PDB file of N, CA and C in Angstrom:
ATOM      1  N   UNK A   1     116.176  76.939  96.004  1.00  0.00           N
ATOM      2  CA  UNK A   1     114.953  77.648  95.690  1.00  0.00           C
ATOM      3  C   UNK A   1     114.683  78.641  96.811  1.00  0.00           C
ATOM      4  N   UNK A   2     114.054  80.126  96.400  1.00  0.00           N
ATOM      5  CA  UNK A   2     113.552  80.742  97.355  1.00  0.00           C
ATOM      6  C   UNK A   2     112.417  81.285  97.339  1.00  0.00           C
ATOM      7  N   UNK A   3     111.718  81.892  98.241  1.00  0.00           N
ATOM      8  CA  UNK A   3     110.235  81.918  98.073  1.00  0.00           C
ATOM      9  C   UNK A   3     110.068  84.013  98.876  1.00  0.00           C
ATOM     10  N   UNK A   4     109.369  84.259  98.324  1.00  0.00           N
ATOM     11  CA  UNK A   4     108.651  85.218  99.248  1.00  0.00           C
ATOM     12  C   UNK A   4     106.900  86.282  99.148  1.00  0.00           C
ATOM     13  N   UNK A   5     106.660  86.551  99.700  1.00  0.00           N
ATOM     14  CA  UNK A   5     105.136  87.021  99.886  1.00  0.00           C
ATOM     15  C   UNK A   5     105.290  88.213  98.810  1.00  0.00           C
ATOM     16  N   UNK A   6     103.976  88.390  98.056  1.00  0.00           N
ATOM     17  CA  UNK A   6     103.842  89.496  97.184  1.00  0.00           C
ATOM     18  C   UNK A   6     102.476  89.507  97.134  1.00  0.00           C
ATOM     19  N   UNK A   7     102.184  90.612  97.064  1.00  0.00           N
ATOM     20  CA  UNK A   7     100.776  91.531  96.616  1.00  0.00           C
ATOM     21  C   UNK A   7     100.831  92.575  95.735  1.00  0.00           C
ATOM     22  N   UNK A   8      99.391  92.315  95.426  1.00  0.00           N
ATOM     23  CA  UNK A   8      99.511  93.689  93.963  1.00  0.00           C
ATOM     24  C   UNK A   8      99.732  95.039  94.776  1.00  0.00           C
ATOM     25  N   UNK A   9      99.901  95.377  93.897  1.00  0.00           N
ATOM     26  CA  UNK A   9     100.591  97.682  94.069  1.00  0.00           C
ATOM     27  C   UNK A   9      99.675  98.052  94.917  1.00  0.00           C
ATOM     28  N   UNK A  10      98.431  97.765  95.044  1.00  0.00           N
ATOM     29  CA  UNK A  10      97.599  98.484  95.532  1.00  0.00           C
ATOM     30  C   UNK A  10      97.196  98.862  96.744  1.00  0.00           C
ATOM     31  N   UNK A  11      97.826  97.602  97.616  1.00  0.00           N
ATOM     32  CA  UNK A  11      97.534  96.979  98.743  1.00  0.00           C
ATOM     33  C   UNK A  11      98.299  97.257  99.422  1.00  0.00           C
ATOM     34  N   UNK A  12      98.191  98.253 100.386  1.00  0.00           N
ATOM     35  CA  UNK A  12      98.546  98.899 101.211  1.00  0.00           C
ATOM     36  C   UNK A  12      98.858  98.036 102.598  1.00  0.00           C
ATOM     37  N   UNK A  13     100.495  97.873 103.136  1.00  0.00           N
ATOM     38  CA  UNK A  13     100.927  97.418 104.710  1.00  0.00           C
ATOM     39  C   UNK A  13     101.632  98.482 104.956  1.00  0.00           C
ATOM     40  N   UNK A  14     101.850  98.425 106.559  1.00  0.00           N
ATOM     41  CA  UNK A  14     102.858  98.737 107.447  1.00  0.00           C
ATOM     42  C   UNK A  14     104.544  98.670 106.627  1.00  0.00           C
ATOM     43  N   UNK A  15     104.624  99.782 106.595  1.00  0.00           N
ATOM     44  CA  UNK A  15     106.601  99.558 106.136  1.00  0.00           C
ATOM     45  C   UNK A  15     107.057  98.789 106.477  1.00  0.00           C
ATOM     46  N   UNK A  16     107.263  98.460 108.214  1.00  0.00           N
ATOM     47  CA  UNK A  16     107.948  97.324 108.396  1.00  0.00           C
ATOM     48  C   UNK A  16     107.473  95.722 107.827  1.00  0.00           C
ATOM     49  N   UNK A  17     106.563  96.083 107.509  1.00  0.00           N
ATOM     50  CA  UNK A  17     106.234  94.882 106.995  1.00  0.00           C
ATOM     51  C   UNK A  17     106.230  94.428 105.736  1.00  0.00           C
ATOM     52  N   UNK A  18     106.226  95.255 104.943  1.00  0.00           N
ATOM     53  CA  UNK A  18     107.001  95.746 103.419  1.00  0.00           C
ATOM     54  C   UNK A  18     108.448  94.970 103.295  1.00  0.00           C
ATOM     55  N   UNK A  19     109.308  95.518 104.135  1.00  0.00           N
ATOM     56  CA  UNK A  19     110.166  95.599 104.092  1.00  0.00           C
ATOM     57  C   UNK A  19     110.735  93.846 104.386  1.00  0.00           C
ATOM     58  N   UNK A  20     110.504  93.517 105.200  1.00  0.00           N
ATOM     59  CA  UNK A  20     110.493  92.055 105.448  1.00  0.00           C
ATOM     60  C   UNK A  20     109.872  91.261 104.805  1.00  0.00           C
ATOM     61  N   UNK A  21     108.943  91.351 104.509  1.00  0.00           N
ATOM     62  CA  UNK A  21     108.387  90.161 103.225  1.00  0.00           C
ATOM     63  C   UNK A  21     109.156  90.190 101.859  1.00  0.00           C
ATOM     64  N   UNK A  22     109.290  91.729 101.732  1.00  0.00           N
ATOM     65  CA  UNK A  22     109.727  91.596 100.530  1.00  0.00           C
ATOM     66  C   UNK A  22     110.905  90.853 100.125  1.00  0.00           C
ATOM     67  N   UNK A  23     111.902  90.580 101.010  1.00  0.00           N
ATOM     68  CA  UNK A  23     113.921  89.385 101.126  1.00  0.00           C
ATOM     69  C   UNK A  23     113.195  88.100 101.029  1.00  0.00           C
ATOM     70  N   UNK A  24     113.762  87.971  99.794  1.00  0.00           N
ATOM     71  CA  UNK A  24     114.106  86.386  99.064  1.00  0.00           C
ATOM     72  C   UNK A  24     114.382  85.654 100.550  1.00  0.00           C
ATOM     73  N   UNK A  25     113.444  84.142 101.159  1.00  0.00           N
ATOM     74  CA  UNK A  25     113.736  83.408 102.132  1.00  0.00           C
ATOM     75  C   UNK A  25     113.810  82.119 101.657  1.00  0.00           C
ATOM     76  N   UNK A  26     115.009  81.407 102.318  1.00  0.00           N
ATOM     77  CA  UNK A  26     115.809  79.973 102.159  1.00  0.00           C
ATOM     78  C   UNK A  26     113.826  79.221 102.237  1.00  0.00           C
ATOM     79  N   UNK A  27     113.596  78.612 100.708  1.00  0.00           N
ATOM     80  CA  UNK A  27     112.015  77.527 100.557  1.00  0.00           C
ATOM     81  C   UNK A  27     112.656  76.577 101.505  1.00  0.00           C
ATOM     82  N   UNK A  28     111.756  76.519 102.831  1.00  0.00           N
ATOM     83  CA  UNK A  28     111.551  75.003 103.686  1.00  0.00           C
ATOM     84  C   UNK A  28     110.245  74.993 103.740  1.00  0.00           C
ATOM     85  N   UNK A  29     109.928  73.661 104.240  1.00  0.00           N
ATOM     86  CA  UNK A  29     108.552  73.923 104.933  1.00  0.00           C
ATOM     87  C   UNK A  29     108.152  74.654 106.017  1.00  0.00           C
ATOM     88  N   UNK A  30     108.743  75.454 107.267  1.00  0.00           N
ATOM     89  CA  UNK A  30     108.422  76.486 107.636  1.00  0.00           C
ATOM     90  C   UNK A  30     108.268  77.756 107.074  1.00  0.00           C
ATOM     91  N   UNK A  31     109.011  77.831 106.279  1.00  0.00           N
ATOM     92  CA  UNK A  31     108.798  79.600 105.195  1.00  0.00           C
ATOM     93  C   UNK A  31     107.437  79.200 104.314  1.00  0.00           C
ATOM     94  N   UNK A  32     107.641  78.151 103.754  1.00  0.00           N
ATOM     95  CA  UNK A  32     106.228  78.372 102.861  1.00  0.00           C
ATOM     96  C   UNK A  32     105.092  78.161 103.580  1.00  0.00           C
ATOM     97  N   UNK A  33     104.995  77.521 104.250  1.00  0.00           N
ATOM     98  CA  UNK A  33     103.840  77.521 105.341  1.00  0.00           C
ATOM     99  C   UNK A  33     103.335  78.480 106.161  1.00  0.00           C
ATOM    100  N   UNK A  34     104.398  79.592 106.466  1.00  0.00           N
ATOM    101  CA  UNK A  34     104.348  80.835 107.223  1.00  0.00           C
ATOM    102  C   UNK A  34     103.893  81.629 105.599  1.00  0.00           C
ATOM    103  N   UNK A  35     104.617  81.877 104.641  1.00  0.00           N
ATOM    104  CA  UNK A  35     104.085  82.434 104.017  1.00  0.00           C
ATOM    105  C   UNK A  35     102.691  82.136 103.242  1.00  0.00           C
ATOM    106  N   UNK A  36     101.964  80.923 103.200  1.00  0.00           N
ATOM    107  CA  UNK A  36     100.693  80.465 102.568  1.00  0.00           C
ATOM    108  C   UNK A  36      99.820  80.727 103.446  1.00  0.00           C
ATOM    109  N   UNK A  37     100.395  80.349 105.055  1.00  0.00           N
ATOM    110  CA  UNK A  37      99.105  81.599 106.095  1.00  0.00           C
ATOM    111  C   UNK A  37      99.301  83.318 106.179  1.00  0.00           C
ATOM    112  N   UNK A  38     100.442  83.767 105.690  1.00  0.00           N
ATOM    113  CA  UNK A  38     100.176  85.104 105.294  1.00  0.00           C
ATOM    114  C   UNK A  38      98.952  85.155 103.940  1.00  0.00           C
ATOM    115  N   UNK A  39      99.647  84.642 102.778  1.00  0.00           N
ATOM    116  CA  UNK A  39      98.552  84.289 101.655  1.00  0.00           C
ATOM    117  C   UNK A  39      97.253  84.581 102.228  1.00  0.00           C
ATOM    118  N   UNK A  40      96.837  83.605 102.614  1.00  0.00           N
ATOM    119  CA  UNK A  40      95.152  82.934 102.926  1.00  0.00           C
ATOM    120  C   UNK A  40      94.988  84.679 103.548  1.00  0.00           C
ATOM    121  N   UNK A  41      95.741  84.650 104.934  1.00  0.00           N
ATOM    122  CA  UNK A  41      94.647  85.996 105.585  1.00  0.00           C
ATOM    123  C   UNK A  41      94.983  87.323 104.884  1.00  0.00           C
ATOM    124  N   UNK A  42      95.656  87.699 103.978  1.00  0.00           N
ATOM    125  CA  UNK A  42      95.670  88.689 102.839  1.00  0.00           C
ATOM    126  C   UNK A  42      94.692  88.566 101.971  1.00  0.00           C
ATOM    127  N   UNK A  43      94.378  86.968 101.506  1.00  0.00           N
ATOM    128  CA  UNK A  43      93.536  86.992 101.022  1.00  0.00           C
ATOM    129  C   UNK A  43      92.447  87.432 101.100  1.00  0.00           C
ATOM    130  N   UNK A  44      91.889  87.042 102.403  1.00  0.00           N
ATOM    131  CA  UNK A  44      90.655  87.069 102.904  1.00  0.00           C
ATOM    132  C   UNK A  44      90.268  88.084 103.303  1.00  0.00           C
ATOM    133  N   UNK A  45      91.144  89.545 103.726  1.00  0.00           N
ATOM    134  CA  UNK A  45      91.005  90.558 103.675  1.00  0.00           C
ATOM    135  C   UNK A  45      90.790  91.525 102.491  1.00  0.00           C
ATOM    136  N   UNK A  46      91.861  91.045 101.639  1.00  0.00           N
ATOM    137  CA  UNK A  46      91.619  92.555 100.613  1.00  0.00           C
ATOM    138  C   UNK A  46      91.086  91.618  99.239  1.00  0.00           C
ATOM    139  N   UNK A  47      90.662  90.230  99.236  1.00  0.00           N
ATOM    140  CA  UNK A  47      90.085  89.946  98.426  1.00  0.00           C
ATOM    141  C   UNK A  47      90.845  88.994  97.494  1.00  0.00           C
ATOM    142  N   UNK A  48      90.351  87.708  96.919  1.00  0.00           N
ATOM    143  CA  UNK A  48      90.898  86.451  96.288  1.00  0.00           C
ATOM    144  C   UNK A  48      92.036  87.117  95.090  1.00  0.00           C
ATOM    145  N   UNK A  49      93.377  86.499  95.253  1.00  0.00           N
ATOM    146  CA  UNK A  49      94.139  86.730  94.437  1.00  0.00           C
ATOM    147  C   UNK A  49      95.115  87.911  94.050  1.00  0.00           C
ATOM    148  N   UNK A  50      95.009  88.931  95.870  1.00  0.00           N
ATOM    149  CA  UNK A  50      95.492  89.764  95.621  1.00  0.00           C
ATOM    150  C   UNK A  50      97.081  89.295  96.384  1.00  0.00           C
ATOM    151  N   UNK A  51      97.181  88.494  97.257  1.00  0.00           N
ATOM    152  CA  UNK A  51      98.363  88.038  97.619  1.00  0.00           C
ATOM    153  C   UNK A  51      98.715  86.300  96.884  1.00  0.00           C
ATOM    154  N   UNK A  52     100.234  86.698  97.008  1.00  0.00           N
ATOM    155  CA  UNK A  52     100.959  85.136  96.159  1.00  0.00           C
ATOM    156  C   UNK A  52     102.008  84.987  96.715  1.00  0.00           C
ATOM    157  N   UNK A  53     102.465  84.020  96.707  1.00  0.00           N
ATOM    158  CA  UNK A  53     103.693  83.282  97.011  1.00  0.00           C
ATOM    159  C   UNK A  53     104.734  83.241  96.080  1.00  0.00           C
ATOM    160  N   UNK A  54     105.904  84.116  95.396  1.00  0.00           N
ATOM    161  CA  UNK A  54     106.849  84.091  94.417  1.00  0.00           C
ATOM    162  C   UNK A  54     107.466  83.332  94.675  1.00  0.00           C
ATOM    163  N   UNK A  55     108.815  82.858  93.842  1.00  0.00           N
ATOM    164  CA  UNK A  55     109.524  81.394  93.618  1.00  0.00           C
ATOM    165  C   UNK A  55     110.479  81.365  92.754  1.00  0.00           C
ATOM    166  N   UNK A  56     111.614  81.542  92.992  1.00  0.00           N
ATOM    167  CA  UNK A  56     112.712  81.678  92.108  1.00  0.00           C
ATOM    168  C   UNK A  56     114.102  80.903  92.556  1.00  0.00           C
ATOM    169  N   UNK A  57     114.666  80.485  91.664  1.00  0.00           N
ATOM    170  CA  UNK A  57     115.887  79.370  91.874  1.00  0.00           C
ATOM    171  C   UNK A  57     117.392  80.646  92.238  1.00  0.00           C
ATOM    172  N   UNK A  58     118.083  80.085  93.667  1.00  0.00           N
ATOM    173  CA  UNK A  58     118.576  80.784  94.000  1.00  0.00           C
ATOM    174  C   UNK A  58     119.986  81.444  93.326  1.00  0.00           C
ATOM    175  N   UNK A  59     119.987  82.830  93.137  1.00  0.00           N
ATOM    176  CA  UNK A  59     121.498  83.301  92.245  1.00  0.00           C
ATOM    177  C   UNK A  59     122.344  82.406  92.439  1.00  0.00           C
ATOM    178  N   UNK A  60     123.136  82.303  91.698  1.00  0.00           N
ATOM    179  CA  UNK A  60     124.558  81.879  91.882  1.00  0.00           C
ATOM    180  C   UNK A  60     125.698  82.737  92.438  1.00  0.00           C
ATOM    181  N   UNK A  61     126.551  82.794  93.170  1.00  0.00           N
ATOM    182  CA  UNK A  61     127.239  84.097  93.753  1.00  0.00           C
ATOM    183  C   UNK A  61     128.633  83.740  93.189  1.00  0.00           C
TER     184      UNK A  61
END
C-alpha cells in the first residue's frame, strides 16, 4: 500500500513542496502520521476538508 498528501486545485504551496508530496510513499506508520499532521495543519489553515490523505495498492512492476 501507498499513501500520499493531496489538496484541492485551489490551494496554493511552494513548488518544492508540490513536488514532494505529490510521490506515492512506502504506508508505515511514520508516513501516515507525518502525512495526517500535514492533513490537520492544512486543514486548519485553508479550511476543513481541503487536504486528504490518498491510498492506493502498490503497481505491480
Amino acid at each position: 500500500m501507498e499513501v500520499r498528501l493531496r489538496w484541492k486545485p485551489e490551494i496554493l504551496h511552494v513548488r518544492q513542496e508540490i513536488l514532494s508530496l505529490l510521490e506515492w510513499q512506502d504506508r508505515s506508520n511514520f508516513s501516515v502520521s507525518l502525512l495526517e499532521s500535514m492533513v490537520k495543519a492544512g486543514n486548519a489553515i485553508h479550511g476543513p476538508g481541503t487536504h486528504w490523505i490518498e491510498s492506493r495498492e502498490r503497481p505491480r512492476i
